[in-house]
Coordinates of C-alpha atoms in Angstrom, one line a residue:
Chain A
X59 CA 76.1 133.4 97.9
X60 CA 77.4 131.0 95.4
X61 CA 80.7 129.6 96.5
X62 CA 83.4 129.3 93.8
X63 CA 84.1 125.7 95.1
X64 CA 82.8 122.8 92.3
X65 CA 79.6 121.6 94.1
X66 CA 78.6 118.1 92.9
X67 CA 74.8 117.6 93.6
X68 CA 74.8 113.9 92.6
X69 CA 77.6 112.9 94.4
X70 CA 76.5 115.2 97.9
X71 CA 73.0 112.6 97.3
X72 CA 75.0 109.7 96.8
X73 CA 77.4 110.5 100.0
X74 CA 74.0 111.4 102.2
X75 CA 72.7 108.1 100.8
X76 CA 75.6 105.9 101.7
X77 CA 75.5 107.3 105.3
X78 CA 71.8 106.1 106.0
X79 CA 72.9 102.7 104.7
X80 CA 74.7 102.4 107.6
X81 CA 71.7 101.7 109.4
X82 CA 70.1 98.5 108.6
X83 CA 66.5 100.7 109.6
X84 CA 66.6 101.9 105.9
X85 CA 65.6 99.3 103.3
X86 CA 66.7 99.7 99.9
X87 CA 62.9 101.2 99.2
X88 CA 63.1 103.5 102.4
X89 CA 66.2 105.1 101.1
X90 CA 65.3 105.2 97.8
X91 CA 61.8 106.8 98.5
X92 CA 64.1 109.2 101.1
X93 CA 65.9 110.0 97.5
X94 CA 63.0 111.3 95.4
X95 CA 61.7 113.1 98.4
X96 CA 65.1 114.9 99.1
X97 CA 65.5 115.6 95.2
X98 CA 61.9 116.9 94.7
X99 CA 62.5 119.1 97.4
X100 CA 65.7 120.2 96.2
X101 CA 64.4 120.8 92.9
X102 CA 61.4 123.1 94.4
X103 CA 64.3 125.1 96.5
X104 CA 66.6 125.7 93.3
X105 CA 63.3 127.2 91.6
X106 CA 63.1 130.1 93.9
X107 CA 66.7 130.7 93.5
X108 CA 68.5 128.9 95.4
X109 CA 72.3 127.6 94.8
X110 CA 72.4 123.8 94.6
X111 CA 74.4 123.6 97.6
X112 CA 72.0 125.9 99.4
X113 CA 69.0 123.8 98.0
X114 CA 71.1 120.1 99.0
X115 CA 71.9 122.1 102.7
X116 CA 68.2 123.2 103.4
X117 CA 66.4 120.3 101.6
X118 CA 68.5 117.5 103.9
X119 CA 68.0 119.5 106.9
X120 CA 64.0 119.6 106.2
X121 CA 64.2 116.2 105.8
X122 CA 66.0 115.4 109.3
X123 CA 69.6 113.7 110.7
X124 CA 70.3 110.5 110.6
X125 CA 69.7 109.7 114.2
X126 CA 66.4 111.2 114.2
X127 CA 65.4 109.4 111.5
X128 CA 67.0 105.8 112.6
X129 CA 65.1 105.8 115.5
X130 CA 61.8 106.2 113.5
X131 CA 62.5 104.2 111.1
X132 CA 64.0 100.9 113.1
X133 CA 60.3 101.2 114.9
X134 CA 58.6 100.4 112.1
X135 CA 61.4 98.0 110.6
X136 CA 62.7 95.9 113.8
X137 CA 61.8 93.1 112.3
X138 CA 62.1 93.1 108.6
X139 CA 65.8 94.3 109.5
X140 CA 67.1 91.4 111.3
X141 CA 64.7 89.2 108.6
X142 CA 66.7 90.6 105.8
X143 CA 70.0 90.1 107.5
X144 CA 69.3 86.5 108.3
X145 CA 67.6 86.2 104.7
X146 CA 70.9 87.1 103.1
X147 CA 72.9 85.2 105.6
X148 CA 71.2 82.4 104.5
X149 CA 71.4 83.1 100.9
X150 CA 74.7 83.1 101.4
X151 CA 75.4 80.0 102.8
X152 CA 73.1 78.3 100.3
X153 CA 75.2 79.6 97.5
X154 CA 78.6 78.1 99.3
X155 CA 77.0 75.0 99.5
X156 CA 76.2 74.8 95.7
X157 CA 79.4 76.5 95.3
X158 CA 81.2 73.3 97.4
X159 CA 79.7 70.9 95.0
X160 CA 80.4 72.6 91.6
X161 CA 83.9 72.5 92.9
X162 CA 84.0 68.7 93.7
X163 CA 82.3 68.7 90.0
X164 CA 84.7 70.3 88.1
X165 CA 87.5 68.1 90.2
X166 CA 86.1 64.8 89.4
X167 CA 85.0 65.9 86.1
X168 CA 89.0 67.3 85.6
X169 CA 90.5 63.8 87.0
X170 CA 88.0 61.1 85.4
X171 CA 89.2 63.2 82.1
X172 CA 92.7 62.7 82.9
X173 CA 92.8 59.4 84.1
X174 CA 91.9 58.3 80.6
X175 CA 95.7 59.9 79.3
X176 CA 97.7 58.6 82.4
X177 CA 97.3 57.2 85.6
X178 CA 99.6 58.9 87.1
X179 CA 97.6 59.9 90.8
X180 CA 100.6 62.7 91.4
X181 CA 100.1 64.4 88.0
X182 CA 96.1 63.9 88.5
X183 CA 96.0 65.1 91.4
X184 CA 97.9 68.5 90.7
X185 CA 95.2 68.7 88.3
X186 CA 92.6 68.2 90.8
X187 CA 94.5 70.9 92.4
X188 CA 94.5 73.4 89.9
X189 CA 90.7 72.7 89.0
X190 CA 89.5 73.4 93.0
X191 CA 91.1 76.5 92.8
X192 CA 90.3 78.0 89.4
X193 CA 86.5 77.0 90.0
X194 CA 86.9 78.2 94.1
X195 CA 88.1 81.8 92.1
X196 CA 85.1 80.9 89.7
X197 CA 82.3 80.8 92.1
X198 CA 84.4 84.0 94.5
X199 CA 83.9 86.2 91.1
X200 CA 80.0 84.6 90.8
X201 CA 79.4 85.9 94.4
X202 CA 80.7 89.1 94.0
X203 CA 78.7 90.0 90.6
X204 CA 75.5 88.6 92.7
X205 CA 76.2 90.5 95.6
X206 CA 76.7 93.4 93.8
X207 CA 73.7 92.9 92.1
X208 CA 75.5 93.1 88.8
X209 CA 73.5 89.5 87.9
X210 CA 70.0 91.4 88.5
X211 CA 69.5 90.4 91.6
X212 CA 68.2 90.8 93.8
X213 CA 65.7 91.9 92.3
X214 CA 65.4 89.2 89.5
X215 CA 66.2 86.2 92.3
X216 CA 63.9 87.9 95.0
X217 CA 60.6 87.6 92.6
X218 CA 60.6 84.0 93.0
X219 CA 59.7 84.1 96.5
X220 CA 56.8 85.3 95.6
X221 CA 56.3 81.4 94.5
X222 CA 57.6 79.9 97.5
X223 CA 56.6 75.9 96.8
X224 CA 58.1 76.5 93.1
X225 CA 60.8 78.0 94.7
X226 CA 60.9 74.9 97.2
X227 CA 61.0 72.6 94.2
X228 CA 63.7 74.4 92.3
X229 CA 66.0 74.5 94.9
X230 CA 65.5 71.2 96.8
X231 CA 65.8 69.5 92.8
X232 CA 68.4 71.4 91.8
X233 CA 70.6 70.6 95.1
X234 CA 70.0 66.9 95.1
X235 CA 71.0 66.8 91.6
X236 CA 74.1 68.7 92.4
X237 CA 74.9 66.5 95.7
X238 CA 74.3 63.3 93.6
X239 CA 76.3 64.7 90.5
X240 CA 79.4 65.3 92.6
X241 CA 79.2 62.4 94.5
X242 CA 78.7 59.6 91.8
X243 CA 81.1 61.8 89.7
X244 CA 83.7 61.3 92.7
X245 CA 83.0 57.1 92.9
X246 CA 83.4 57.3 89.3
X247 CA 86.8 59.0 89.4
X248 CA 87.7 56.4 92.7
X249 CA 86.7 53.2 90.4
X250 CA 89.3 54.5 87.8
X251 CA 92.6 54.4 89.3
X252 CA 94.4 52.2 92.0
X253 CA 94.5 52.8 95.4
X254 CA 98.2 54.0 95.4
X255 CA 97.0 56.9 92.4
X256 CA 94.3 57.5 94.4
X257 CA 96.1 58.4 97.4
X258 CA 98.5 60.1 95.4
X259 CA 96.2 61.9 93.6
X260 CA 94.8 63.1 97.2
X261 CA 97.4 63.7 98.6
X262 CA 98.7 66.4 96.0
X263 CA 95.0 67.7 95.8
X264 CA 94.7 68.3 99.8
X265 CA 98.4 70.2 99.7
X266 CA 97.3 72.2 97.0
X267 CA 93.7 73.3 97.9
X268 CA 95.1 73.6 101.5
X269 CA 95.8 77.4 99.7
X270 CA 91.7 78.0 99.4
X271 CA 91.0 78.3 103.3
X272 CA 93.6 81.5 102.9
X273 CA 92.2 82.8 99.9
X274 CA 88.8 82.3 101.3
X275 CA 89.7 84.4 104.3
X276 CA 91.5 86.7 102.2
X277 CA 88.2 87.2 100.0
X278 CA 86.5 87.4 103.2
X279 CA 88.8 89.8 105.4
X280 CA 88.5 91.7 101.8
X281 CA 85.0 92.1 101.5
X282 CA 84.0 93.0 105.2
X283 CA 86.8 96.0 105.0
X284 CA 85.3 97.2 101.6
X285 CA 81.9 96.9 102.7
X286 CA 82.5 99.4 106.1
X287 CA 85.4 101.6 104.3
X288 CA 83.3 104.6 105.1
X289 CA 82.9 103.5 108.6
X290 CA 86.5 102.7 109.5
X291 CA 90.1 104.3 109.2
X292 CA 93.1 103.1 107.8
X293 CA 93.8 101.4 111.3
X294 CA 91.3 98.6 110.2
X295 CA 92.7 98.1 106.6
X296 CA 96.0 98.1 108.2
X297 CA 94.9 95.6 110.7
X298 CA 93.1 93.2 107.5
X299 CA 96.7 93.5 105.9
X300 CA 98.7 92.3 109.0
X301 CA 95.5 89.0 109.4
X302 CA 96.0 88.5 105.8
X303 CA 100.1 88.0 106.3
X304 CA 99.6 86.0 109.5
X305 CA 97.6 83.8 107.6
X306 CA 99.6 83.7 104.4
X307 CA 102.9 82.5 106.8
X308 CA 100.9 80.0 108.7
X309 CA 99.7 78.2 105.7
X310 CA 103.2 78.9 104.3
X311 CA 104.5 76.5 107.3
X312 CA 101.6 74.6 107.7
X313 CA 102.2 73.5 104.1
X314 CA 105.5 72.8 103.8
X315 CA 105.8 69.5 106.0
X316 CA 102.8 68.0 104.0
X317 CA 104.9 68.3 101.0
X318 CA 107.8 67.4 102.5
X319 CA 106.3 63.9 103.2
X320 CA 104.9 64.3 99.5
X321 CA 107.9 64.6 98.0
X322 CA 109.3 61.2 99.7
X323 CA 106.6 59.4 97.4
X324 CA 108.2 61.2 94.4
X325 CA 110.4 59.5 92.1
X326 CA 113.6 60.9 92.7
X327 CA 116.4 62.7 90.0
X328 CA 118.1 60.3 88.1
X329 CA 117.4 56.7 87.4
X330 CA 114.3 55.4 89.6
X331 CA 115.1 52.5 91.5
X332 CA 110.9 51.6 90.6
X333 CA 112.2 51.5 86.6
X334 CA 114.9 49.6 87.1
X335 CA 112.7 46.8 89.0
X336 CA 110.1 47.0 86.7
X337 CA 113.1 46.2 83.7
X338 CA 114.6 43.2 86.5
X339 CA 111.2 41.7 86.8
X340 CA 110.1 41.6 83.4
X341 CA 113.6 40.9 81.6
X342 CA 113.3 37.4 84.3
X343 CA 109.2 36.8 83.2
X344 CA 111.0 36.8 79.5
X345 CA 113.5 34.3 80.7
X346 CA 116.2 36.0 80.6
X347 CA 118.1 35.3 83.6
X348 CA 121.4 36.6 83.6
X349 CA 120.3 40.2 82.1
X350 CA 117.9 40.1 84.7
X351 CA 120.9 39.8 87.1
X352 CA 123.0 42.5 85.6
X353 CA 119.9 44.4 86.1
X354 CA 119.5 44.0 89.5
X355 CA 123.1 44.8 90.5
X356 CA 122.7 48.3 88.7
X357 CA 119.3 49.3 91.0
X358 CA 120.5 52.0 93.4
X359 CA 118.5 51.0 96.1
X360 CA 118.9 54.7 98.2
X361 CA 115.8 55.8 95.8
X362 CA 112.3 55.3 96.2
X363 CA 110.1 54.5 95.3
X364 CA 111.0 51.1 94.8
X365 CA 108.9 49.4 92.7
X366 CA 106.5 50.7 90.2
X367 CA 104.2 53.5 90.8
X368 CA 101.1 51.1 91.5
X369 CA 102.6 48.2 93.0
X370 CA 101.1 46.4 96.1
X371 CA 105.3 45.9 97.2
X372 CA 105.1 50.3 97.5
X373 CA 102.6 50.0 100.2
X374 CA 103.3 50.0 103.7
X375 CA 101.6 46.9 106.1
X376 CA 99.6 49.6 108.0
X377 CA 97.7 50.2 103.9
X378 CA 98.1 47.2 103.0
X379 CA 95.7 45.7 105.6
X380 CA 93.3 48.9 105.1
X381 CA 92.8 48.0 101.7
X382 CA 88.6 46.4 100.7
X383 CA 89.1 42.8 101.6
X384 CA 88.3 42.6 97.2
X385 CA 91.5 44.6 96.7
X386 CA 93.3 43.0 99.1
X387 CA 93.0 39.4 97.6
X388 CA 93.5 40.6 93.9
X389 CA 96.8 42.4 95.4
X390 CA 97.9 39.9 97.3
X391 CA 98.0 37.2 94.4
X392 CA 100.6 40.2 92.8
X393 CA 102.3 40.2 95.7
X394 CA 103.1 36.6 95.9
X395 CA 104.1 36.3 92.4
X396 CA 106.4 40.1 92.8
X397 CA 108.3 38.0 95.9
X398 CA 108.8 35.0 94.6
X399 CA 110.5 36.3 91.5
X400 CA 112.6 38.9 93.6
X401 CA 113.6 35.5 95.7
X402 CA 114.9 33.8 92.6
X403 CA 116.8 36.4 91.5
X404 CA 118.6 37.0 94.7
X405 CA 119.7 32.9 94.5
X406 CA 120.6 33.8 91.7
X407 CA 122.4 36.9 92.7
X408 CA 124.1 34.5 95.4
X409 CA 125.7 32.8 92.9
X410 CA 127.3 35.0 91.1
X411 CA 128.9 35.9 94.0
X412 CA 131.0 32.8 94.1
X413 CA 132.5 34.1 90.9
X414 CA 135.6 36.0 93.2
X415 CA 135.3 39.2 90.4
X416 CA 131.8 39.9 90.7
X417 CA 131.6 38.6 94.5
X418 CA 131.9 42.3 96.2
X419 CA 129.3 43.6 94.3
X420 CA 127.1 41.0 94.6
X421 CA 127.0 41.3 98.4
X422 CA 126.7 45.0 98.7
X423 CA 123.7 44.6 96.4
X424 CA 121.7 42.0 98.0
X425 CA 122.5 43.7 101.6
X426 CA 121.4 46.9 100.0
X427 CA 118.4 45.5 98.5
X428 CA 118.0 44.3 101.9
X429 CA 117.9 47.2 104.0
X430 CA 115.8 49.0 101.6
X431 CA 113.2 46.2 101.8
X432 CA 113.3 46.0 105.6
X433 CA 112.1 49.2 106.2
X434 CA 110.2 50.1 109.3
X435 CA 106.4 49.5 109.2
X436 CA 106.9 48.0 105.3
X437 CA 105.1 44.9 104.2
X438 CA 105.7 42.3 106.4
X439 CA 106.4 39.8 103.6
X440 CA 109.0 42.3 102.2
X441 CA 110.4 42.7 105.1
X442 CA 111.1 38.8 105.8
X443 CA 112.5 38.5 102.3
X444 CA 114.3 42.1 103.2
X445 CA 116.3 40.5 106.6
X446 CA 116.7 37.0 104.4
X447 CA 118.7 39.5 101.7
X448 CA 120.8 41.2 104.5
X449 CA 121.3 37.2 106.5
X450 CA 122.5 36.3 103.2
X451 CA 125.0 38.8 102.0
X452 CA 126.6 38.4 105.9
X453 CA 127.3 34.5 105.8
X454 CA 129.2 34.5 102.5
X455 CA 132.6 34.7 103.6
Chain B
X604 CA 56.7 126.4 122.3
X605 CA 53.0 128.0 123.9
X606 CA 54.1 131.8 122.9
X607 CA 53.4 130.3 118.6
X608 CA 50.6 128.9 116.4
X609 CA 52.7 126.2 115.8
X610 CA 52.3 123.2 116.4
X611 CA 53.8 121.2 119.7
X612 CA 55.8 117.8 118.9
X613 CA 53.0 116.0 120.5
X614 CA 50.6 117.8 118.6
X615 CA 52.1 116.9 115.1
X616 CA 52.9 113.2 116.3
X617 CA 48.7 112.8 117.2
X618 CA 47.6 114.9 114.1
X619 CA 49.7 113.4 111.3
X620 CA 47.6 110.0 111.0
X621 CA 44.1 112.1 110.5
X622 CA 46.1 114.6 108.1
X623 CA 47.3 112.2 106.1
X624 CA 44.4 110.3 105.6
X625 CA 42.2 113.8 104.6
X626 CA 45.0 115.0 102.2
X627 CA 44.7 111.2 100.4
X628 CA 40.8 111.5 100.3
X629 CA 41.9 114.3 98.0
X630 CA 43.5 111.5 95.5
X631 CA 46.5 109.4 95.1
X632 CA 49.9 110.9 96.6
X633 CA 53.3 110.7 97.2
X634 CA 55.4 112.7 100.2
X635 CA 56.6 115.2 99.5
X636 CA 53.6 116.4 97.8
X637 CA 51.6 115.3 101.1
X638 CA 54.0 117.6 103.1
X639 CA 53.3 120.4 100.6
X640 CA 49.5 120.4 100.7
X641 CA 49.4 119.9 104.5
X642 CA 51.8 122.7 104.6
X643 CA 49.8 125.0 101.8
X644 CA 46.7 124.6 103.9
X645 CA 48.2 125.5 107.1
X646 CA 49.7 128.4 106.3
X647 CA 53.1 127.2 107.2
X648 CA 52.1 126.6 110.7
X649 CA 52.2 122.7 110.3
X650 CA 55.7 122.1 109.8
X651 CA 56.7 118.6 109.6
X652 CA 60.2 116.7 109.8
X653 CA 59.6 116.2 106.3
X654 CA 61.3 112.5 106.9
X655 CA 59.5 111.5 109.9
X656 CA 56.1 111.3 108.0
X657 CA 57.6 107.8 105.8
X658 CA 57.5 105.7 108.8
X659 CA 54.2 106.6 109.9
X660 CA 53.3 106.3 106.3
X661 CA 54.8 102.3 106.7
X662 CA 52.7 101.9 109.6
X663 CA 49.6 103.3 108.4
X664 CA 50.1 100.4 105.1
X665 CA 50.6 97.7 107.6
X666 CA 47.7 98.8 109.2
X667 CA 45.8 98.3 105.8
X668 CA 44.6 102.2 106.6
X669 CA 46.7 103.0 103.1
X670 CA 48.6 101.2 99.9
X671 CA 51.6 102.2 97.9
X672 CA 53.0 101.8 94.4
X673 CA 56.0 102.8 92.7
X674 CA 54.9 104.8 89.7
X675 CA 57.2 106.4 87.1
X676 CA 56.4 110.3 87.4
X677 CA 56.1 112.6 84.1
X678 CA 59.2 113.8 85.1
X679 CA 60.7 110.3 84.5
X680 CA 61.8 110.0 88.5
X681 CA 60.2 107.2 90.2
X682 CA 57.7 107.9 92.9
X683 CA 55.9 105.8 95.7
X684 CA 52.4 106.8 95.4
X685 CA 50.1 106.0 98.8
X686 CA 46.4 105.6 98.2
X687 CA 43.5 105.5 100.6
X688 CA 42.0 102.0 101.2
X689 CA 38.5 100.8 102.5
X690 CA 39.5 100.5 106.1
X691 CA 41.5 104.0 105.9
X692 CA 38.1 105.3 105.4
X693 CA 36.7 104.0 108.3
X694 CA 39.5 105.1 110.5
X695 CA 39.3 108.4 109.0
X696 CA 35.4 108.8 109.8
X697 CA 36.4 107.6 113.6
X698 CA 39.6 110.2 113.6
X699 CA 36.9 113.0 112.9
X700 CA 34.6 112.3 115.3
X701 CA 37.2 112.2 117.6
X702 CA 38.7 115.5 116.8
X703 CA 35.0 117.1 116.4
X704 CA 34.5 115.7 120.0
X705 CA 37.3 117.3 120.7
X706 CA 37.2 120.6 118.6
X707 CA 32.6 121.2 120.0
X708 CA 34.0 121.0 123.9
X709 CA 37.0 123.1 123.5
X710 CA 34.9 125.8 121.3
X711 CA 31.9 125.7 124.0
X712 CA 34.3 126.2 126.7
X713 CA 36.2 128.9 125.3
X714 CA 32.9 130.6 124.5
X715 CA 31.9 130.1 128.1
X716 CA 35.2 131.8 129.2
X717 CA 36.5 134.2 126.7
X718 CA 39.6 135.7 128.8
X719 CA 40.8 132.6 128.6
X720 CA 44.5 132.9 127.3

């Protein structure tokens, strides 16, 4: 007779229910249709007296097992069930794609904003940074909800296939404006800043986003365990936890050296050696020579970058020759004028060294500047000027 | 299986299509009540796997033999009604003539040999 044990009839359906879903044989409409018959029947059984579990026991039986009903059911649905899975697969990649560009949106949208405040491409670009990511968490939240059907779909988004050519239209509009959006956006953001931002700004950008692929796989590893929990055992969870660490320590060290080599672009603690160009350079534009001087034998010349975040003297000869032929002439005009004031100064620098007092210091400045300017694969003009420094600071006797 | 008045597996598999179609001549239905007024007329002897009849209920729509709608029941529980259509008809009027066919040369044998058993 009646057991004594709580016996919950909605969740007994909702269990039964989950374990047909398991078969993609059952539509939604087959399972829900299954449903009413199973609860009709349950609810004629409980009126000649039956317990509720008896009724759910007998009525589930009636209806037959899950094999037996698979195998009559996937006859008549073979092909809507692969249909539907490709349907959704596509669906799917559709929504990553528009999911891609509202990224790059919000990035270029997030950089062209800043670049108006400063055009700093490090500081933009950990903006960049932080914009990929909280949209890529954005669009991951979007999914889910739609997925989940907490939107109203499918129902909602399924109705418009009933229209397919407005459905056609819709999409094909609606993804060319998206496309064009981010990619004029993105030319936009490119137009604002120099190249040396620009590849700052990317630089930062690719180190920081190079955490989505994880958190994508993550999401992914996530959603494929929570979708078959009833099917697997903790084996398979424990197994998605171990992936999930494998790939959090290979990003960990696939990361690292990127910013590493980052970091050398920094300026570094302490007085800049850039500033204190910047300060040489325009105290000797002003005319004033000697402070220009006493300037130039107070740049420590071990920090980098050397020159001023945007200067053509920063690049190395390999970038320097990549630049748009455009750039390359504006930049090289700069560079003429940067070198031939850095080649005064250091005559000047020369002189001073004659003084016996100041003569040590001189030297060690200009050999220094020197070495720092010589550096391997720099600007080949810097680099003449670089081994001229070091030739001069050796024949002074 | 031969010792009862039930029916064999084959039996039910061939007779469900004609059954179906003469209980929805009857009216709209859903199912389970299909189930119940095939089982009411039979005495019980027609006992169905209640959830194989859904699939043959699919294939009878795709065949245009039937239609369905999801109708909101008195009771407030959503039900998927199945109603006869034009070509249903037809193959109903060609299912009886078959069984009739069947049905006339059994009864005239049977009559010709009644220790049959």
């Amino acid at each position: 007779m009646e057991t004594t044990t709580a016996f919950d009839l909605n969740q007994s359906i909702q269990r039964w229910r989950e374990h047909l879903a398991l078969s993609p044989a059952f539509q939604r409409e087959n399972l829900d249709e299954l449903e009413t018959h199973l609860r009709d029947s349950i609810a004629s059984l409980q009126s000649r007296g039956l317990s509720e579990a008896e009724a759910f026991q007998i009525a589930s039986q009636r209806l037959g097992g899950m094999e037996q009903l698979h195998a009559e059911f996937a006859k008549t649905n073979a092909s809507t069930a692969w249909r539907q899975r490709a349907f959704w697969m596509l669906a799917g990649m559709l929504f990553w794609t528009v999911g891609a560009d509202l990224i790059s949106i919000a990035k270029s949208l997030g950089v062209y904003a800043g670049s108006w405040i400063t055009t700093n491409g490090l500081l933009l670009g950990w903006v960049g940074g932080a914009l990929h990511i909280l949209t890529f968490a954005a669009v991951l939240v979007g999914f889910w909800r739609l997925a989940s059907g907490q939107l109203g779909l499918p129902e909602r988004g399924t109705r418009i296939f009933g229209q397919p050519k407005l459905f056609v239209v819709l999409a094909l509009v609606g993804l060319l404006v998206l496309e064009a959006g981010s990619v004029l956006l993105f030319a936009f953001t490119f137009k604002r800043l120099n190249p040396i931002a620009t590849g700052q700004r990317f630089a930062v950008e690719q180190w920081v986003a190079g955490i989505i692929p994880v958190l994508k796989g993550i999401a992914m590893i996530g959603g494929l365990v929570w979708l078959q929990r009833r099917k697997v055992g903790k084996t398979a969870g424990l197994h998605a936890v171990t992936l999930t660490m494998l790939a959090l320590t290979m990003i960990a060290f696939s990361g690292s050296p990127a910013l590493a080599s980052d970091t050398t672009q920094k300026p570094t603690a302490g007085k800049p050696a850039a500033a204190t160009m910047a300060e040489v350079m325009k105290l000797w534009r002003e005319g004033k020579q000697s402070d220009a001087v006493d300037k130039f034998l107070a740049v420590d010349f071990s920090k980098r970058p050397l020159f001023p975040t945007g200067s053509v003297l920063n690049l190395t000869e390999a970038e320097f020759i990549e630049l748009p032929s455009a750039a390359r002439d504006k930049m090289s005009k700069a560079m003429f004028d940067d070198i031939q004031t850095i080649k005064l100064i250091a005559r000047q620098v020369k002189e001073l060294a004659k003084t016996p007092a100041k003569s040590a210091q001189c030297l060690s400045q200009l050999k220094a500047a020197g070495e720092a300017f010589d550096r391997p694969g720099g600007l080949a003009l810097l680099k003449l000027v670089g081994q001229a420094f070091k030739k001069m600071a050796a024949a002074q006797p | 299986m031969y010792n009862s008045a039930m029916l064999s597996k084959e039996l039910v598999a061939a007779s469900s299509v004609p059954l179906v179609l003469s209980v929805l001549t009857e009216g709209e239905n859903y199912g389970y009540a299909l189930i119940q007024r095939v089982r009411e007329l039979s005495s019980g002897q027609i006992e169905w796997t209640e959830g194989m009849l859904y699939p043959v209920l699919h294939w009878m729509e795709k065949e245009d033999l039937i239609e369905s709608e999801w109708r909101e029941a008195e009771t407030g529980r959503k039900r998927k009604y199945y109603r006869l259509r034009k070509e249903g008809r037809k193959a109903l009027q060609a299912e009886k003539q078959q069984w009739l066919t069947v049905h006339e040369t059994l009864t005239k044998l049977w009559k010709q040999q009644p220790r049959l058993t």
